[in-house]
Coordinates of C-alpha atoms and ligand atoms in Angstrom, one line a residue:
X1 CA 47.8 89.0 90.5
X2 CA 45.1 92.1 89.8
X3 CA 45.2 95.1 91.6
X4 CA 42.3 97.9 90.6
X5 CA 43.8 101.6 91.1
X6 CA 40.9 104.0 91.7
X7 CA 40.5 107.9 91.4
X8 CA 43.5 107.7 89.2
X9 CA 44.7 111.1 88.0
X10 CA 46.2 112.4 84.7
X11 CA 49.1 113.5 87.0
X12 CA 49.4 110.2 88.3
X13 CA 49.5 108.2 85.2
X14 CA 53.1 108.4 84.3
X15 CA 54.1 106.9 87.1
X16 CA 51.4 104.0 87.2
X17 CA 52.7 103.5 84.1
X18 CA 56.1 103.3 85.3
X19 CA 55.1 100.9 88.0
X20 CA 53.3 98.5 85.6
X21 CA 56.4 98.1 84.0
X22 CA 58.5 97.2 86.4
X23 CA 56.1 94.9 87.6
X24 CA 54.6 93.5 84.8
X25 CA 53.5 90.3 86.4
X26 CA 51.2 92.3 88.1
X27 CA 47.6 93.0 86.2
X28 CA 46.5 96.5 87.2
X29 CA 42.6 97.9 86.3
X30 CA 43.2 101.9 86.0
X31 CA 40.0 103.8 87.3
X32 CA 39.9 107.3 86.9
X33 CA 36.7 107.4 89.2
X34 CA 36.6 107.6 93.0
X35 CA 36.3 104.2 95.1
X36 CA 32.2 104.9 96.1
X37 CA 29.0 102.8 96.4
X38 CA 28.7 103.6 92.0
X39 CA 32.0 102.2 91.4
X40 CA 32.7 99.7 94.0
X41 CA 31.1 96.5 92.1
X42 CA 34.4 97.1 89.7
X43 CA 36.5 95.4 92.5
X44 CA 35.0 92.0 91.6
X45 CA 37.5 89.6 90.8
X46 CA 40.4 91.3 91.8
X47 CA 43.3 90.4 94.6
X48 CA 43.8 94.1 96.0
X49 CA 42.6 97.4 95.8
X50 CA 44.8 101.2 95.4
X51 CA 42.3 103.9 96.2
X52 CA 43.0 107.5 97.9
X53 CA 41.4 109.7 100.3
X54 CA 38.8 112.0 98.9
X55 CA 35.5 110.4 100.3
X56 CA 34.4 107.7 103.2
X57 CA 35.3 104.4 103.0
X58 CA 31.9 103.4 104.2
X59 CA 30.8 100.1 105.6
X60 CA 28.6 99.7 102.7
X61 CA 31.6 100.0 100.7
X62 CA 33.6 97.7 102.9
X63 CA 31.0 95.2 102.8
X64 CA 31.4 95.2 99.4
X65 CA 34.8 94.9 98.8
X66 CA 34.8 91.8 101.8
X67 CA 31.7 90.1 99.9
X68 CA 34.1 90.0 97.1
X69 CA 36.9 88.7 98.9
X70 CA 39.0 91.7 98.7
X71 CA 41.4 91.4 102.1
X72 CA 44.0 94.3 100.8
X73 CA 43.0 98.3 100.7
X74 CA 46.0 99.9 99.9
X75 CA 45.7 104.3 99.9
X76 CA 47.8 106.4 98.4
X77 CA 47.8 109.4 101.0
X78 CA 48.7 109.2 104.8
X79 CA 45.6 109.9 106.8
X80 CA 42.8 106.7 107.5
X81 CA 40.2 108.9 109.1
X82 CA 37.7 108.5 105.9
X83 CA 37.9 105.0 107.1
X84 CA 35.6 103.0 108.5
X85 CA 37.2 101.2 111.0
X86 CA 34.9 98.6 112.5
X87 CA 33.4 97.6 108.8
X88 CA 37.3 97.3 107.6
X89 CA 38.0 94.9 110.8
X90 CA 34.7 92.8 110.3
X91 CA 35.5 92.2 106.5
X92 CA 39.5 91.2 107.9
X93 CA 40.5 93.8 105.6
X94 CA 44.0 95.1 105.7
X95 CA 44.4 98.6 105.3
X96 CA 47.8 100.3 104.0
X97 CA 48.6 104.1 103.7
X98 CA 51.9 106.0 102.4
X99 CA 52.8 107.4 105.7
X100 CA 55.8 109.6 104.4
X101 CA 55.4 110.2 100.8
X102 CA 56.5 113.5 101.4
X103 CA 56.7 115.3 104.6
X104 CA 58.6 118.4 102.9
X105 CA 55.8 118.8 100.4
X106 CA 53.5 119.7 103.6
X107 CA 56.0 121.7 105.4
X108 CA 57.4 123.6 102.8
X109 CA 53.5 124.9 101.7
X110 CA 53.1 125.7 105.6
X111 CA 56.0 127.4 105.8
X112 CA 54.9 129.4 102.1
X113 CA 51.9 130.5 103.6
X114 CA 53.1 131.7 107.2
X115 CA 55.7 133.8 104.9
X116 CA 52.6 134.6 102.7
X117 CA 50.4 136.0 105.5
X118 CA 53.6 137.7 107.3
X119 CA 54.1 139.8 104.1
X120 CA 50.7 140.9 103.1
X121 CA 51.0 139.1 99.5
X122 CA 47.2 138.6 99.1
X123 CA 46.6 142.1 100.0
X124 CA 49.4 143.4 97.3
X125 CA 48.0 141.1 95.1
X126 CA 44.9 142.4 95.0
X127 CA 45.7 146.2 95.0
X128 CA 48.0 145.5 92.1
X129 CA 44.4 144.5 89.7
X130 CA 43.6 147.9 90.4
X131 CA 46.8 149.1 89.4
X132 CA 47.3 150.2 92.9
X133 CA 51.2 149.7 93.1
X134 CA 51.8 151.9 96.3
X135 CA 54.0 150.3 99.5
X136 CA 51.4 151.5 102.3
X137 CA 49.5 150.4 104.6
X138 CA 50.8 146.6 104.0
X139 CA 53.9 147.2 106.0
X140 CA 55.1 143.4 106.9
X141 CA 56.3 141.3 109.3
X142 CA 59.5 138.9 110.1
X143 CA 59.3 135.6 111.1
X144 CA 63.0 135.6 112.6
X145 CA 61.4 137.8 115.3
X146 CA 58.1 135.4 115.9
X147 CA 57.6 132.1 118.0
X148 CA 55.9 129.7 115.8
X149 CA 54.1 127.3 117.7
X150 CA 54.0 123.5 115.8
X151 CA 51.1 121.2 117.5
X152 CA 52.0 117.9 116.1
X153 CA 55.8 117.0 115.9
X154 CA 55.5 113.8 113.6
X155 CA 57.1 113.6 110.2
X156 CA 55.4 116.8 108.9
X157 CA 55.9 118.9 112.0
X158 CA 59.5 117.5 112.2
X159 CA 60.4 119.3 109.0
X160 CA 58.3 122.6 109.5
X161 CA 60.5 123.0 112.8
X162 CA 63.8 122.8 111.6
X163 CA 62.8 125.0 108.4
X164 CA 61.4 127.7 111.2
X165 CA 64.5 127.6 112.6
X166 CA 65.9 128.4 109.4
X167 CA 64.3 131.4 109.1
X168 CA 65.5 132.6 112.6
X169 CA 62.5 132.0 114.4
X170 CA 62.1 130.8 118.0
X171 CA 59.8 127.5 117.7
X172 CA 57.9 126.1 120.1
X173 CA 55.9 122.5 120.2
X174 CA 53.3 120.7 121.5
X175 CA 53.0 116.8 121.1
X176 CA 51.4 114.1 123.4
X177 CA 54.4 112.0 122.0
X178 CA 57.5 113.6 122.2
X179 CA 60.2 113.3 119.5
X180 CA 63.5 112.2 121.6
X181 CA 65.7 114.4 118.5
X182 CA 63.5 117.9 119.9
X183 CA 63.1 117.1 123.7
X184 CA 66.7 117.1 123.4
X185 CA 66.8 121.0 122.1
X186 CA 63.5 121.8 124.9
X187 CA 61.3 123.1 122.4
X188 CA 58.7 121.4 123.8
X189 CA 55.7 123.1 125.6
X190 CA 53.6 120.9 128.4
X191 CA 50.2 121.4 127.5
X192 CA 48.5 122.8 124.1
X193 CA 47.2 126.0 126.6
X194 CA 51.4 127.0 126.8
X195 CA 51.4 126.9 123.1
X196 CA 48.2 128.7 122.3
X197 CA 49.5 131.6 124.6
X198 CA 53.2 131.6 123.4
X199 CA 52.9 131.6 120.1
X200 CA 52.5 134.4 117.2
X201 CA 51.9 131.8 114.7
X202 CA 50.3 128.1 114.8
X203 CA 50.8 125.6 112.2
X204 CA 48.4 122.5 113.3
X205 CA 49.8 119.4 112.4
X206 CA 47.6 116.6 114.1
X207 CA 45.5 114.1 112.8
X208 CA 41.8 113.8 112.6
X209 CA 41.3 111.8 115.6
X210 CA 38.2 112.0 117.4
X211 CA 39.7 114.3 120.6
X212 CA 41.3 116.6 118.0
X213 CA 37.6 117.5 116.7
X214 CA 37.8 121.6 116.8
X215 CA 40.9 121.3 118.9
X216 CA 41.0 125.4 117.3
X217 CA 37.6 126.6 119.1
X218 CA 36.3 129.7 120.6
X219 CA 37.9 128.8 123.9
X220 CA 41.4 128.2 122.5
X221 CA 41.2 131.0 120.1
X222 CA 40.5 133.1 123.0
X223 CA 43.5 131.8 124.2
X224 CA 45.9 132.9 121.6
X225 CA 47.8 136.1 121.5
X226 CA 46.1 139.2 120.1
X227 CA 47.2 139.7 116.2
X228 CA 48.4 135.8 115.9
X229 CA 48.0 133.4 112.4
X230 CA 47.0 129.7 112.3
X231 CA 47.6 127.5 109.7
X232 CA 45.9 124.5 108.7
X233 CA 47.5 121.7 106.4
X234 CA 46.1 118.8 108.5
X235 CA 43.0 118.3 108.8
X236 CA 39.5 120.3 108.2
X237 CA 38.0 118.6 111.3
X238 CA 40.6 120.3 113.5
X239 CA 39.4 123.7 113.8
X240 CA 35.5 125.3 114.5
X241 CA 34.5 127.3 111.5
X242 CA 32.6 129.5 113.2
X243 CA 34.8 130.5 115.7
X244 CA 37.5 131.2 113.5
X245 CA 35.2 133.6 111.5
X246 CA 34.4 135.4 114.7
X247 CA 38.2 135.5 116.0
X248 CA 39.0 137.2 112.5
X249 CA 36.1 139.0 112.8
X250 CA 37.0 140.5 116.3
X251 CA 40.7 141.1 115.3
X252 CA 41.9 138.2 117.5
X253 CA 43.5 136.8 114.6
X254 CA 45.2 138.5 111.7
X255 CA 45.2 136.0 109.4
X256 CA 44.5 132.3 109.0
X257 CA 46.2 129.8 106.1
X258 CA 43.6 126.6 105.5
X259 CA 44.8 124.5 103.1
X260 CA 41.8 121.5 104.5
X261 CA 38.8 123.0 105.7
X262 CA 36.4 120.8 107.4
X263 CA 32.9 120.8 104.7
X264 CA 35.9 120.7 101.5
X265 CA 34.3 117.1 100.9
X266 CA 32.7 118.0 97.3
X267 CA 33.9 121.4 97.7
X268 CA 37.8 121.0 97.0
X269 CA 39.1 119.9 93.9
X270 CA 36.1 120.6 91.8
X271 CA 35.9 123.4 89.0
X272 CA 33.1 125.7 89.8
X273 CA 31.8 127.7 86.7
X274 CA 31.8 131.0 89.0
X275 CA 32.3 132.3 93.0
X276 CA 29.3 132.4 93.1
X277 CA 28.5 129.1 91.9
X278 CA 30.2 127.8 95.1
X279 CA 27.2 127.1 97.7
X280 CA 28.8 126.8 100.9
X281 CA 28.9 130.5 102.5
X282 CA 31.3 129.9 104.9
X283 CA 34.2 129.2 102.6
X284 CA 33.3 132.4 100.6
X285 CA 33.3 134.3 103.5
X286 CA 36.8 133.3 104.2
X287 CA 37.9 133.3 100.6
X288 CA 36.7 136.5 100.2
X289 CA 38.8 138.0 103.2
X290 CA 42.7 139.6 102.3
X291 CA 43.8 138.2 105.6
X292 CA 43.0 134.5 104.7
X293 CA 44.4 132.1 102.7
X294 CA 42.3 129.1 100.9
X295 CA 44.3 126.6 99.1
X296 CA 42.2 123.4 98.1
X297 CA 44.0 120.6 100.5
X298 CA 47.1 120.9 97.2
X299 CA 49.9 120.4 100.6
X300 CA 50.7 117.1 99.0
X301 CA 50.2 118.0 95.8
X302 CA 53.9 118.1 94.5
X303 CA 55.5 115.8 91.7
X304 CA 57.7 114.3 94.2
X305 CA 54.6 113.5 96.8
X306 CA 52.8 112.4 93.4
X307 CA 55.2 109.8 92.4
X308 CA 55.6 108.3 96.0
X309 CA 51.8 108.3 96.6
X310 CA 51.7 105.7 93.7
X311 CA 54.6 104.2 93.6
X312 CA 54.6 103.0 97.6
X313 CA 51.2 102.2 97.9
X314 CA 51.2 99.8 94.7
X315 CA 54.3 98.3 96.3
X316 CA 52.1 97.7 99.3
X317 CA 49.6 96.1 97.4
X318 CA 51.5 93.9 96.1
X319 CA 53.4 92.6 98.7
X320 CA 50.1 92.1 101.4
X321 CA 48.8 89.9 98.5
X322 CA 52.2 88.0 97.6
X323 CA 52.7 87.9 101.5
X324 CA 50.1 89.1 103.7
X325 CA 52.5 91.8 105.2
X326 CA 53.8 95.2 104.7
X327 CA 55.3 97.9 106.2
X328 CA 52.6 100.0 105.7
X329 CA 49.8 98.7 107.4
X330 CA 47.8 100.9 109.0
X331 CA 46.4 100.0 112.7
X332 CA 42.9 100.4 112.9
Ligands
LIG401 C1 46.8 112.7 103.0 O1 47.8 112.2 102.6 O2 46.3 112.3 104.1 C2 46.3 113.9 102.4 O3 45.8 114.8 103.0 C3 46.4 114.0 100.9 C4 45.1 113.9 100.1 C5 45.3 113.4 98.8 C6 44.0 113.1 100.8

């Protein structure tokens, strides 16, 4: 059996490695490139192929990969929207993702930031390069006397709410499909309009499906209460650059956490020489605020996440070529 691993990492290494040798009937091709239309033609020959999310899945690609007879596209990461659907289906290939490799990874950097933003940190942060060490104005907030509003109670969502509640907070939720566990403790909202009003602070949880697109958008900023934070460890797609810009602008907003924004593709993960080297204005802008806080999509990035990423989505590999079936396959 030969699986090719692309877009492998140095930090994912160690634990390929440590797969390999538990499995070492298993022949695996290591490709530290991305899976795109320069690299595809490596697939040739083999029974399954590890890749992760970072740019489309084209149907060129998927063309490719089904011209060489390559039924099993396992990713390391949870979300499929980079995925073209229709070319996957027409090319019968099956498509697995790692949909829990660590919902506490996401969580716990929502929950960092909301704390981040509550406290002024960027702010003191930056006074202190000036050796500015003074208290005022950066008087904080607390979030055991806020109503975080989760939209998107899966796995991820799941976690940030009890870890809220932790903290004191009241939280409310939003979800077309309600967990049983919360409807049990009523912390659900009926429609995304009750939570945009109730709560101080968003955390956006959802995935990139089409009616999702700039769900955040000037009509449901407009919406939210005056002086409230969102945060964004989903996905870029979900909120409308522009309006966000103009609800921080206006004061709507005090502060906004994006940890995915929706042009990172190229953007995020890459080693600029300089600021200024970075093209994309928008993403200055908002890097360049005290009230906002860029991380480059790093929510999953934790050893723990790591280590599951590769470890269950070789497994899954595997066992759709051994078997044709796993318990990760993703519907299309
Ligand atoms: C995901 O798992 O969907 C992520 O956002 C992680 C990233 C490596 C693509």
């Amino acid at each position: 059996m030969k699986i090719i691993a692309y877009g492998i990492r140095n930090d994912e290494m160690p634990y390929l490695k440590e797969w390999e040798q538990k499995n070492p009937e298993v022949e695996v091709k290591v490709e530290t490139k991305l899976l795109d239309s320069s690299t595809v033609e490596e697939a040739n020959g083999f029974d399954g192929v590890v890749a992760y999310q970072q740019k489309p899945y084209t149907k060129e690609i998927l063309d490719k990969l089904g011209s060489f007879n390559i039924k099993y596209l396992s990713l390391r990461n949870v979300g499929v929207d980079n995925v073209d659907a229709d070319a996957a289906k027409a090319n019968g290939i099956t498509v697995t993702n790692v949909p829990a490799y660590s919902p506490n990874a996401i969580a716990e950097l929502a929950i960092t930031e909301i704390m981040r933003l509550l406290r002024n940190t960027k702010r003191f942060e930056d006074k202190q390069r000036s050796g500015d060490l003074r208290w005022a104005p950066e008087i904080g907030q607390e979030l055991n006397s806020k109503t975080v509003g989760v939209f998107g109670t899966g796995r991820i969502g799941h976690v940030l709410v009890d870890i809220c509640r932790g903290f004191g907070a009241k939280v409310i939720a939003y979800d077309p499909f309600r967990n049983p566990e919360l409807e049990k403790q009523g912390i659900y909202v009926d429609t995304p309009d009750d939570l945009y009003k109730q709560a101080d602070i968003i955390s956006l949880h959802a995935p990139a499906v089409k009616e999702n697109e700039h769900m955040v958008n000037e009509k449901t900023l407009s919406e939210m209460k005056d002086g409230s934070y969102i945060i964004n460890a989903a996905r870029g797609s979900l909120i409308d650059t522009d309006a966000l810009i103009k609800a921080l602008d206006s004061g709507k907003l005090a502060g906004a956490a994006l940890d995915t924004y929706e042009s990172e593709v190229g953007v995020f993960n890459v080693n600029f020489d300089s600021f200024d080297d970075i093209s994309d204005d928008r993403l200055k802008n908002l890097m360049s605020r005290d009230n906002v806080l860029i991380t480059p999509h790093i929510a999953f990035y934790t050893e723990t996440a790591v280590r599951n990423m590769v470890t269950l989505s070789m497994d899954a590999n595997k066992d759709l070529i051994n078997t044709g079936k796993s318990d990760k396959i993703v519907k299309l």
